Amino acid sequence: MKYMGSKAKVARYIVPIIQEQIERSGYETYLEPFCGGCNVIDKIEAPQRIASDCNKYLIALMQHIQAGGELPGYIEREEYAKVRANRDDYPEWYAGYVGFVASYNGRF
């Protein structure tokens, strides 16, 4: 997922360092404190991986996907503007989907 603050471009440098520490320490759980677009955690090999973030819309979206929830298709610019202006009127996962997937180059 591309967005401001993404670790996608630096993941190839970060992951080997984290992976080495996991293997050397014998830890079985990796906790990603700022999962964002999951560009690091998806490359980490550990028996248990836990993603965390302070953005409630992002976490709600990830939980919705994890539970097998359906995702809408294309989001029109008008729908994006409506949800952005009134995000508390929508389920958190939907506001997250609209904000992260259909951003129209705006900050959600």
GROMACS .gro file of C-alpha atoms in nm:
model
  108
    1MET     CA    1   0.000   0.000   0.000
    2LYS     CA    2   0.145   0.340  -0.098
    3TYR     CA    3   0.094   0.635   0.131
    4MET     CA    4   0.291   0.908   0.304
    5GLY     CA    5   0.517   0.741   0.560
    6SER     CA    6   0.525   0.405   0.385
    7LYS     CA    7   0.813   0.171   0.468
    8ALA     CA    8   0.784  -0.003   0.128
    9LYS     CA    9   1.106   0.144  -0.010
   10VAL     CA   10   1.312   0.074   0.301
   11ALA     CA   11   1.166  -0.268   0.389
   12ARG     CA   12   1.449  -0.449   0.210
   13TYR     CA   13   1.693  -0.285   0.453
   14ILE     CA   14   1.481  -0.316   0.768
   15VAL     CA   15   1.357  -0.674   0.732
   16PRO     CA   16   1.699  -0.849   0.742
   17ILE     CA   17   1.791  -0.664   1.062
   18ILE     CA   18   1.464  -0.755   1.232
   19GLN     CA   19   1.475  -1.112   1.102
   20GLU     CA   20   1.828  -1.163   1.234
   21GLN     CA   21   1.722  -1.044   1.580
   22ILE     CA   22   1.421  -1.277   1.581
   23GLU     CA   23   1.632  -1.576   1.482
   24ARG     CA   24   1.916  -1.494   1.721
   25SER     CA   25   1.688  -1.434   2.019
   26GLY     CA   26   1.451  -1.723   1.960
   27TYR     CA   27   1.146  -1.500   1.995
   28GLU     CA   28   0.832  -1.657   1.856
   29THR     CA   29   0.625  -1.339   1.836
   30TYR     CA   30   0.697  -1.032   1.626
   31LEU     CA   31   0.501  -0.718   1.713
   32GLU     CA   32   0.490  -0.445   1.449
   33PRO     CA   33   0.402  -0.123   1.636
   34PHE     CA   34   0.329   0.087   1.325
   35CYS     CA   35   0.198  -0.157   1.063
   36GLY     CA   36   0.064   0.101   0.817
   37GLY     CA   37   0.048  -0.076   0.481
   38CYS     CA   38   0.210  -0.391   0.627
   39ASN     CA   39   0.516  -0.354   0.406
   40VAL     CA   40   0.746  -0.493   0.676
   41ILE     CA   41   0.538  -0.745   0.871
   42ASP     CA   42   0.438  -0.935   0.558
   43LYS     CA   43   0.806  -1.017   0.498
   44ILE     CA   44   0.891  -1.124   0.855
   45GLU     CA   45   0.909  -1.495   0.931
   46ALA     CA   46   0.793  -1.570   1.285
   47PRO     CA   47   0.547  -1.821   1.433
   48GLN     CA   48   0.324  -1.534   1.542
   49ARG     CA   49   0.305  -1.184   1.393
   50ILE     CA   50   0.095  -0.908   1.547
   51ALA     CA   51   0.023  -0.583   1.362
   52SER     CA   52  -0.062  -0.266   1.552
   53ASP     CA   53  -0.127   0.095   1.455
   54CYS     CA   54  -0.282   0.404   1.615
   55ASN     CA   55  -0.514   0.463   1.316
   56LYS     CA   56  -0.845   0.304   1.414
   57TYR     CA   57  -0.973   0.310   1.056
   58LEU     CA   58  -0.671   0.117   0.930
   59ILE     CA   59  -0.703  -0.145   1.205
   60ALA     CA   60  -1.078  -0.180   1.144
   61LEU     CA   61  -1.012  -0.231   0.772
   62MET     CA   62  -0.746  -0.496   0.841
   63GLN     CA   63  -0.976  -0.677   1.086
   64HIS     CA   64  -1.260  -0.665   0.832
   65ILE     CA   65  -1.035  -0.824   0.569
   66GLN     CA   66  -0.901  -1.080   0.817
   67ALA     CA   67  -1.260  -1.182   0.903
   68GLY     CA   68  -1.335  -1.240   0.535
   69GLY     CA   69  -1.548  -0.930   0.491
   70GLU     CA   70  -1.642  -0.813   0.144
   71LEU     CA   71  -1.474  -0.506  -0.003
   72PRO     CA   72  -1.642  -0.263  -0.240
   73GLY     CA   73  -1.510  -0.202  -0.587
   74TYR     CA   74  -1.423   0.135  -0.734
   75ILE     CA   75  -1.497   0.437  -0.515
   76GLU     CA   76  -1.613   0.747  -0.702
   77ARG     CA   77  -1.460   1.083  -0.612
   78GLU     CA   78  -1.798   1.203  -0.480
   79GLU     CA   79  -1.823   0.904  -0.244
   80TYR     CA   80  -1.468   0.968  -0.126
   81ALA     CA   81  -1.549   1.333  -0.049
   82LYS     CA   82  -1.870   1.237   0.133
   83VAL     CA   83  -1.699   0.976   0.352
   84ARG     CA   84  -1.400   1.201   0.417
   85ALA     CA   85  -1.628   1.480   0.540
   86ASN     CA   86  -1.848   1.248   0.751
   87ARG     CA   87  -1.632   0.946   0.837
   88ASP     CA   88  -1.804   0.891   1.173
   89ASP     CA   89  -2.131   0.820   0.988
   90TYR     CA   90  -1.981   0.506   0.832
   91PRO     CA   91  -1.845   0.178   0.965
   92GLU     CA   92  -1.480   0.231   1.059
   93TRP     CA   93  -1.358  -0.036   0.815
   94TYR     CA   94  -1.543   0.134   0.527
   95ALA     CA   95  -1.405   0.477   0.614
   96GLY     CA   96  -1.060   0.317   0.626
   97TYR     CA   97  -1.109   0.151   0.289
   98VAL     CA   98  -1.224   0.473   0.127
   99GLY     CA   99  -0.948   0.674   0.293
  100PHE     CA  100  -0.659   0.440   0.214
  101VAL     CA  101  -0.762   0.280  -0.115
  102ALA     CA  102  -0.942   0.565  -0.291
  103SER     CA  103  -0.752   0.868  -0.163
  104TYR     CA  104  -0.756   1.073  -0.484
  105ASN     CA  105  -0.418   1.211  -0.370
  106GLY     CA  106  -0.577   1.371  -0.066
  107ARG     CA  107  -0.497   1.327   0.300
  108PHE     CA  108  -0.767   1.127   0.472
   0.00000   0.00000   0.00000
